[in-house]
Tab-separated table of C-alpha atoms in Angstrom:
chain	number	residue	atom	x	y	z
A	1482	UNK	CA	-39.965	-59.049	11.285
A	1483	UNK	CA	-39.283	-56.034	9.137
A	1484	UNK	CA	-40.549	-52.767	10.536
A	1485	UNK	CA	-42.165	-50.428	8.034
A	1486	UNK	CA	-41.146	-46.794	8.412
A	1487	UNK	CA	-43.564	-44.279	6.951
A	1488	UNK	CA	-42.117	-41.298	5.061
A	1489	UNK	CA	-41.926	-37.997	6.940
A	1490	UNK	CA	-44.871	-35.685	6.549
A	1491	UNK	CA	-45.117	-31.920	6.741
A	1492	UNK	CA	-47.675	-29.866	8.689
A	1493	UNK	CA	-50.415	-30.443	6.107
A	1494	UNK	CA	-50.164	-34.215	6.257
A	1495	UNK	CA	-48.515	-34.466	2.834
A	1496	UNK	CA	-45.340	-36.385	2.302
A	1497	UNK	CA	-42.363	-34.069	2.804
A	1498	UNK	CA	-39.812	-33.977	0.002
A	1499	UNK	CA	-36.606	-35.853	0.705
A	1500	UNK	CA	-33.502	-33.663	0.519
A	1501	UNK	CA	-31.232	-34.631	-2.346
A	1502	UNK	CA	-27.483	-34.121	-2.289
A	1503	UNK	CA	-26.386	-31.185	-4.444
A	1504	UNK	CA	-25.400	-32.161	-7.963
A	1505	UNK	CA	-22.236	-30.996	-9.673
A	1506	UNK	CA	-24.378	-28.759	-11.892
A	1507	UNK	CA	-25.745	-27.026	-8.801
A	1508	UNK	CA	-22.270	-26.480	-7.460
A	1509	UNK	CA	-21.143	-24.940	-10.738
A	1510	UNK	CA	-24.260	-22.791	-10.855
A	1511	UNK	CA	-23.351	-21.291	-7.511
A	1512	UNK	CA	-19.782	-20.525	-8.600
A	1513	UNK	CA	-18.740	-16.901	-8.665
A	1514	UNK	CA	-19.256	-16.220	-12.349
A	1515	UNK	CA	-18.095	-12.643	-11.995
A	1516	UNK	CA	-14.743	-13.650	-10.516
A	1517	UNK	CA	-14.233	-16.207	-13.256
A	1518	UNK	CA	-15.113	-13.549	-15.834
A	1519	UNK	CA	-12.589	-11.127	-14.358
A	1520	UNK	CA	-9.938	-13.827	-14.404
A	1521	UNK	CA	-10.799	-14.413	-18.047
A	1522	UNK	CA	-10.430	-10.714	-18.853
A	1523	UNK	CA	-7.085	-10.575	-17.035
A	1524	UNK	CA	-5.894	-13.677	-18.903
A	1525	UNK	CA	-6.964	-12.096	-22.212
A	1526	UNK	CA	-5.020	-8.923	-21.391
A	1527	UNK	CA	-1.920	-10.948	-20.525
A	1528	UNK	CA	-2.319	-12.766	-23.853
A	1529	UNK	CA	-2.638	-9.457	-25.719
A	1530	UNK	CA	0.435	-8.083	-23.979
A	1531	UNK	CA	2.354	-11.245	-24.755
A	1532	UNK	CA	1.404	-11.062	-28.428
A	1533	UNK	CA	1.977	-7.340	-28.996
A	1534	UNK	CA	5.174	-6.988	-26.949
A	1535	UNK	CA	6.345	-10.493	-25.997
A	1536	UNK	CA	9.894	-9.579	-25.022
A	1537	UNK	CA	8.983	-6.526	-22.978
A	1538	UNK	CA	5.635	-7.492	-21.428
A	1539	UNK	CA	6.544	-11.023	-20.344
A	1540	UNK	CA	9.891	-9.937	-18.948
A	1541	UNK	CA	10.179	-10.658	-15.234
A	1542	UNK	CA	11.101	-7.068	-14.433
A	1543	UNK	CA	8.021	-5.758	-16.218
A	1544	UNK	CA	5.689	-8.176	-14.441
A	1545	UNK	CA	7.241	-7.163	-11.123
A	1546	UNK	CA	6.659	-3.527	-12.085
A	1547	UNK	CA	2.987	-4.204	-12.860
A	1548	UNK	CA	2.454	-5.852	-9.486
A	1549	UNK	CA	4.353	-3.101	-7.669
A	1550	UNK	CA	2.281	-0.357	-9.290
A	1551	UNK	CA	-0.900	-2.278	-8.547
A	1552	UNK	CA	0.082	-2.541	-4.891
A	1553	UNK	CA	-0.251	1.173	-4.126
A	1554	UNK	CA	-3.681	1.711	-5.669
A	1555	UNK	CA	-4.668	-1.795	-4.546
A	1556	UNK	CA	-4.285	-0.950	-0.860
A	1557	UNK	CA	-6.437	2.155	-1.401
A	1558	UNK	CA	-9.033	0.040	-3.209
A	1559	UNK	CA	-9.348	-2.376	-0.280
A	1560	UNK	CA	-10.403	0.521	1.956
A	1561	UNK	CA	-12.670	1.913	-0.759
A	1562	UNK	CA	-14.408	-1.457	-1.084
A	1563	UNK	CA	-15.464	-1.339	2.561
A	1564	UNK	CA	-16.778	2.218	2.220
A	1565	UNK	CA	-18.785	1.487	-0.946
A	1566	UNK	CA	-20.143	-1.747	0.533
A	1567	UNK	CA	-21.594	0.332	3.368
A	1568	UNK	CA	-23.358	2.590	0.872
A	1569	UNK	CA	-20.829	5.427	1.122
A	1570	UNK	CA	-18.183	6.933	-1.136
A	1571	UNK	CA	-14.765	8.487	-0.584
A	1572	UNK	CA	-13.574	10.991	-3.182
A	1573	UNK	CA	-10.655	12.142	-1.053
A	1574	UNK	CA	-8.423	9.046	-1.074
A	1575	UNK	CA	-6.030	10.404	-3.707
A	1576	UNK	CA	-5.646	13.724	-1.921
A	1577	UNK	CA	-5.118	11.958	1.415
A	1578	UNK	CA	-2.346	9.865	-0.151
A	1579	UNK	CA	-0.729	13.068	-1.430
A	1580	UNK	CA	-0.981	14.838	1.915
A	1581	UNK	CA	0.320	11.830	3.851
A	1582	UNK	CA	3.244	11.395	1.469
A	1583	UNK	CA	4.417	15.022	1.659
A	1584	UNK	CA	3.873	15.314	5.410
A	1585	UNK	CA	5.892	12.142	5.952
A	1586	UNK	CA	8.790	13.355	3.780
A	1587	UNK	CA	9.396	16.806	5.253
A	1588	UNK	CA	12.885	17.462	6.576
A	1589	UNK	CA	11.583	17.525	10.150
A	1590	UNK	CA	9.869	14.156	9.768
A	1591	UNK	CA	12.830	12.473	8.083
A	1592	UNK	CA	14.955	13.290	11.113
A	1593	UNK	CA	13.083	10.472	12.892
A	1594	UNK	CA	14.090	7.939	10.232
A	1595	UNK	CA	12.097	4.988	8.923
A	1596	UNK	CA	9.709	4.807	11.879
A	1597	UNK	CA	8.987	8.524	11.734
A	1598	UNK	CA	8.049	8.417	8.049
A	1599	UNK	CA	5.827	5.349	8.444
A	1600	UNK	CA	4.142	6.637	11.597
A	1601	UNK	CA	3.473	10.070	10.085
A	1602	UNK	CA	2.028	8.658	6.861
A	1603	UNK	CA	-0.349	6.366	8.747
A	1604	UNK	CA	-1.271	9.034	11.305
A	1605	UNK	CA	-2.132	11.606	8.619
A	1606	UNK	CA	-4.234	9.046	6.737
A	1607	UNK	CA	-6.150	8.000	9.851
A	1608	UNK	CA	-6.581	11.647	10.890
A	1609	UNK	CA	-8.152	12.557	7.547
A	1610	UNK	CA	-10.360	9.477	7.754
A	1611	UNK	CA	-11.443	10.545	11.231
A	1612	UNK	CA	-12.511	13.958	9.944
A	1613	UNK	CA	-14.443	12.367	7.088
A	1614	UNK	CA	-16.098	9.894	9.442
A	1615	UNK	CA	-17.132	12.506	11.979
A	1616	UNK	CA	-18.608	14.782	9.313
A	1617	UNK	CA	-20.548	11.958	7.682
A	1618	UNK	CA	-21.570	9.833	10.678
A	1619	UNK	CA	-22.192	12.490	13.317
A	1620	UNK	CA	-22.413	15.658	11.215
A	1621	UNK	CA	-25.020	14.104	8.912
A	1622	UNK	CA	-23.183	15.332	5.835
A	1623	UNK	CA	-23.600	13.563	2.516
A	1624	UNK	CA	-20.462	11.441	1.859
A	1625	UNK	CA	-20.028	12.974	-1.586
A	1626	UNK	CA	-19.881	16.507	-0.175
A	1627	UNK	CA	-17.785	15.712	2.900
A	1628	UNK	CA	-15.122	13.793	0.997
A	1629	UNK	CA	-15.131	16.347	-1.825
A	1630	UNK	CA	-14.332	19.022	0.748
A	1631	UNK	CA	-11.544	16.826	2.136
A	1632	UNK	CA	-10.199	16.348	-1.387
A	1633	UNK	CA	-9.873	20.096	-1.902
A	1634	UNK	CA	-8.494	20.754	1.585
A	1635	UNK	CA	-5.931	17.934	1.538
A	1636	UNK	CA	-4.674	18.899	-1.918
A	1637	UNK	CA	-4.351	22.511	-0.847
A	1638	UNK	CA	-2.496	21.642	2.341
A	1639	UNK	CA	-0.159	19.290	0.458
A	1640	UNK	CA	0.662	22.103	-1.980
A	1641	UNK	CA	1.264	24.503	0.895
A	1642	UNK	CA	3.640	22.082	2.655
A	1643	UNK	CA	5.746	21.422	-0.458
A	1644	UNK	CA	5.410	24.877	-2.025
A	1645	UNK	CA	5.115	23.000	-5.297
A	1646	UNK	CA	8.500	21.292	-4.937
A	1647	UNK	CA	9.393	17.610	-4.759
A	1648	UNK	CA	10.630	16.411	-1.365
A	1649	UNK	CA	13.429	13.884	-1.789
A	1650	UNK	CA	13.717	11.010	0.698
A	1651	UNK	CA	17.225	10.571	2.118
A	1652	UNK	CA	16.587	7.670	4.520
A	1653	UNK	CA	18.411	4.664	3.076
A	1654	UNK	CA	16.355	2.122	5.017
A	1655	UNK	CA	13.249	3.402	3.215
A	1656	UNK	CA	14.826	3.604	-0.227
A	1657	UNK	CA	16.356	0.135	0.083
A	1658	UNK	CA	12.898	-1.452	0.170
A	1659	UNK	CA	12.424	-0.402	-3.436
A	1660	UNK	CA	15.647	-2.047	-4.600
A	1661	UNK	CA	15.833	-5.519	-6.131
A	1662	UNK	CA	18.074	-6.680	-3.299
A	1663	UNK	CA	15.056	-6.392	-0.972
A	1664	UNK	CA	12.929	-8.773	-3.056
A	1665	UNK	CA	12.014	-12.057	-1.383
A	1666	UNK	CA	12.009	-14.947	-3.868
A	1667	UNK	CA	11.542	-12.384	-6.624
A	1668	UNK	CA	8.577	-10.718	-4.918
A	1669	UNK	CA	8.896	-6.974	-4.142
A	1670	UNK	CA	8.164	-5.934	-0.526
A	1671	UNK	CA	5.364	-3.641	-1.731
A	1672	UNK	CA	3.574	-6.600	-3.283
A	1673	UNK	CA	3.879	-8.557	-0.046
A	1674	UNK	CA	2.337	-5.656	1.891
A	1675	UNK	CA	-0.503	-5.510	-0.652
A	1676	UNK	CA	-1.059	-9.260	-0.268
A	1677	UNK	CA	-1.220	-8.984	3.523
A	1678	UNK	CA	-3.679	-6.059	3.359
A	1679	UNK	CA	-5.818	-7.984	0.869
A	1680	UNK	CA	-5.934	-11.129	3.018
A	1681	UNK	CA	-6.791	-9.151	6.151
A	1682	UNK	CA	-9.446	-7.186	4.257
A	1683	UNK	CA	-11.014	-10.388	2.917
A	1684	UNK	CA	-11.097	-11.988	6.347
A	1685	UNK	CA	-12.586	-8.881	7.980
A	1686	UNK	CA	-15.298	-8.469	5.336
A	1687	UNK	CA	-16.260	-12.122	5.061
A	1688	UNK	CA	-15.469	-13.694	8.414
A	1689	UNK	CA	-16.118	-11.092	11.112
A	1690	UNK	CA	-19.025	-9.296	12.723
A	1691	UNK	CA	-17.547	-6.019	11.484
A	1692	UNK	CA	-17.885	-7.225	7.904
A	1693	UNK	CA	-21.461	-8.405	8.409
A	1694	UNK	CA	-22.368	-5.060	9.957
A	1695	UNK	CA	-20.809	-3.257	6.998
A	1696	UNK	CA	-22.931	-5.228	4.551
A	1697	UNK	CA	-26.044	-4.725	6.696
A	1698	UNK	CA	-25.565	-0.954	6.855
A	1699	UNK	CA	-25.104	-0.805	3.095
A	1700	UNK	CA	-28.105	-3.000	2.402
A	1701	UNK	CA	-30.560	-1.145	4.648
A	1702	UNK	CA	-29.271	1.306	7.222
A	1703	UNK	CA	-32.616	1.643	9.008
A	1704	UNK	CA	-33.083	-2.110	9.305
A	1705	UNK	CA	-29.518	-2.372	10.592
A	1706	UNK	CA	-30.275	0.264	13.225
A	1707	UNK	CA	-33.417	-1.558	14.334
A	1708	UNK	CA	-31.356	-4.755	14.579
A	1709	UNK	CA	-29.131	-3.080	17.154
A	1710	UNK	CA	-26.218	-1.924	14.994
A	1711	UNK	CA	-24.774	1.485	15.818
A	1712	UNK	CA	-24.848	2.760	12.233
A	1713	UNK	CA	-23.063	6.028	12.944
A	1714	UNK	CA	-20.195	4.357	14.765
A	1715	UNK	CA	-19.878	1.741	12.030
A	1716	UNK	CA	-19.595	4.456	9.375
A	1717	UNK	CA	-16.969	6.263	11.440
A	1718	UNK	CA	-14.907	3.076	11.663
A	1719	UNK	CA	-15.191	2.541	7.906
A	1720	UNK	CA	-13.778	5.954	7.053
A	1721	UNK	CA	-11.042	5.428	9.611
A	1722	UNK	CA	-10.243	2.192	7.793
A	1723	UNK	CA	-10.172	3.993	4.451
A	1724	UNK	CA	-7.821	6.607	5.887
A	1725	UNK	CA	-5.561	3.882	7.292
A	1726	UNK	CA	-5.310	2.268	3.859
A	1727	UNK	CA	-4.456	5.664	2.354
A	1728	UNK	CA	-1.669	6.125	4.894
A	1729	UNK	CA	-0.212	2.700	4.101
A	1730	UNK	CA	-0.471	3.418	0.370
A	1731	UNK	CA	1.301	6.750	0.874
A	1732	UNK	CA	4.228	4.973	2.534
A	1733	UNK	CA	4.379	2.445	-0.317
A	1734	UNK	CA	4.360	5.313	-2.810
A	1735	UNK	CA	7.244	6.967	-0.940
A	1736	UNK	CA	9.238	3.738	-1.263
A	1737	UNK	CA	8.344	3.424	-4.946
A	1738	UNK	CA	9.147	7.008	-5.949
A	1739	UNK	CA	11.693	7.948	-3.296
A	1740	UNK	CA	9.967	11.283	-2.783
A	1741	UNK	CA	6.856	13.104	-1.636
A	1742	UNK	CA	4.891	15.287	-4.044
A	1743	UNK	CA	1.640	17.194	-3.826
A	1744	UNK	CA	0.607	15.573	-7.132
A	1745	UNK	CA	0.828	12.049	-5.693
A	1746	UNK	CA	-2.347	9.988	-5.787
A	1747	UNK	CA	-3.810	11.904	-8.723
A	1748	UNK	CA	-7.111	10.280	-9.792
A	1749	UNK	CA	-6.639	7.450	-7.285
A	1750	UNK	CA	-10.220	7.957	-6.159
A	1751	UNK	CA	-11.540	7.240	-9.656
A	1752	UNK	CA	-9.283	4.208	-10.158
A	1753	UNK	CA	-10.233	2.766	-6.758
A	1754	UNK	CA	-13.960	3.270	-7.302
A	1755	UNK	CA	-13.734	1.818	-10.820
A	1756	UNK	CA	-11.776	-1.234	-9.652
A	1757	UNK	CA	-14.279	-1.914	-6.876
A	1758	UNK	CA	-17.244	-1.560	-9.223
A	1759	UNK	CA	-15.948	-3.834	-11.977
A	1760	UNK	CA	-14.964	-6.265	-9.263
A	1761	UNK	CA	-18.591	-6.664	-8.219
A	1762	UNK	CA	-19.045	-4.253	-5.317
A	1763	UNK	CA	-22.458	-2.607	-5.619
A	1764	UNK	CA	-22.253	1.169	-5.889
A	1765	UNK	CA	-25.521	1.362	-3.951
A	1766	UNK	CA	-24.078	-0.701	-1.104
A	1767	UNK	CA	-25.001	-4.025	0.444
A	1768	UNK	CA	-22.506	-6.187	-1.412
A	1769	UNK	CA	-18.738	-6.080	-1.641
A	1770	UNK	CA	-15.946	-8.360	-2.745
A	1771	UNK	CA	-12.280	-7.878	-1.942
A	1772	UNK	CA	-11.242	-10.535	-4.452
A	1773	UNK	CA	-13.106	-8.806	-7.254
A	1774	UNK	CA	-11.660	-5.420	-6.317
A	1775	UNK	CA	-8.106	-6.785	-6.431
A	1776	UNK	CA	-8.761	-8.323	-9.837
A	1777	UNK	CA	-10.139	-4.974	-10.976
A	1778	UNK	CA	-6.932	-3.260	-9.879
A	1779	UNK	CA	-4.816	-5.815	-11.730
A	1780	UNK	CA	-6.912	-5.383	-14.880
A	1781	UNK	CA	-6.528	-1.595	-14.891
A	1782	UNK	CA	-2.807	-1.757	-14.100
A	1783	UNK	CA	-2.241	-4.301	-16.852
A	1784	UNK	CA	-4.132	-2.124	-19.346
A	1785	UNK	CA	-1.959	0.851	-18.409
A	1786	UNK	CA	1.200	-1.204	-18.825
A	1787	UNK	CA	0.154	-2.568	-22.238
A	1788	UNK	CA	-0.709	0.923	-23.469
A	1789	UNK	CA	2.644	2.256	-22.261
A	1790	UNK	CA	4.633	-0.548	-23.918
A	1791	UNK	CA	2.803	0.007	-27.219
A	1792	UNK	CA	3.290	3.797	-27.048
A	1793	UNK	CA	-0.449	4.449	-27.174
A	1794	UNK	CA	-1.833	7.808	-26.095
A	1795	UNK	CA	-3.069	8.189	-22.537
A	1796	UNK	CA	-6.368	9.630	-23.744
A	1797	UNK	CA	-7.169	6.356	-25.514
A	1798	UNK	CA	-6.327	4.566	-22.281
A	1799	UNK	CA	-8.781	6.734	-20.336
A	1800	UNK	CA	-11.479	6.066	-22.956
A	1801	UNK	CA	-10.907	2.332	-22.594
A	1802	UNK	CA	-11.168	2.584	-18.790
A	1803	UNK	CA	-14.365	4.609	-19.111
A	1804	UNK	CA	-15.892	2.008	-21.407
A	1805	UNK	CA	-15.034	-0.759	-18.940
A	1806	UNK	CA	-16.653	1.175	-16.071
A	1807	UNK	CA	-19.852	1.775	-18.062
A	1808	UNK	CA	-20.028	-1.882	-19.050
A	1809	UNK	CA	-19.539	-2.968	-15.431
A	1810	UNK	CA	-22.324	-0.678	-14.167
A	1811	UNK	CA	-24.698	-1.914	-16.886
A	1812	UNK	CA	-23.945	-5.506	-15.885
A	1813	UNK	CA	-24.642	-4.619	-12.246
A	1814	UNK	CA	-28.020	-3.106	-13.139
A	1815	UNK	CA	-28.950	-6.083	-15.285
A	1816	UNK	CA	-27.960	-8.481	-12.524
A	1817	UNK	CA	-29.914	-6.496	-9.922
A	1818	UNK	CA	-33.047	-6.465	-12.088
A	1819	UNK	CA	-33.011	-10.229	-12.514
A	1820	UNK	CA	-32.556	-11.063	-8.822
């Protein structure tokens, strides 16, 4: 005898809808359209570079150069992405990179060799991040003002340390990392460091409690506090993280340039913020994407390289970057208004 099974009913006595497996259209609809768009833009830029300067742009050495240059600002951008996701901002990253690079390349520091330079660069970056974090989290200062003050102070201290002169690195173990002999399967060491920082940043933001707390603080700080999150401590950690990334970037820049200068990191704060924004990180906080930020860095670095190969003026390059930033912000606002 066949047993009849009645359909499930909801609380009102009506037949409950039966869940249907997701269709392929639904899967595609949930795809990250922004990431695909950024990949499309990057592919278009590579195509333009290949058409305008095929021999120079597509040369292996040039592509390695693009990735190497992207690595320094890319590490800074990873830290900036966390800060912006939390609803903050850090205008001092470029100045911190400069200060860390000159402090790590003084004669006294270089006496301690490779480890001394690396340790000093990271320590200075974390120290500056600690000051920013304390002022913002526990001093109740607006992030814009606190980091602007750090920008001025760090630049001034870097100028005082160098007295306006370039500090040449004499440690061969540091300089050798920038040579082609140090490449692993054609990949420069700086690019490998950038890749490791990116992977760790992605995992922390998307797969850890720290990342979820960062998003919660950026989305609604008061609701995060009521949910039991120590908002002030979380903000302190985020600026420490930003400072750490600046210290690592300073060491990479020392390898790349073989020197420390008070002009290092000029406009890094604007490039990092712009890369994060066009990558999909909300300037108002509550949403961040490491993948998008990295693609943003690659897009800006590729634009710079194409302009340089075609002997175009830097002012036109800055105008193009500005237009991209405006377009990205307008897209963000449009997306926010429709959700």
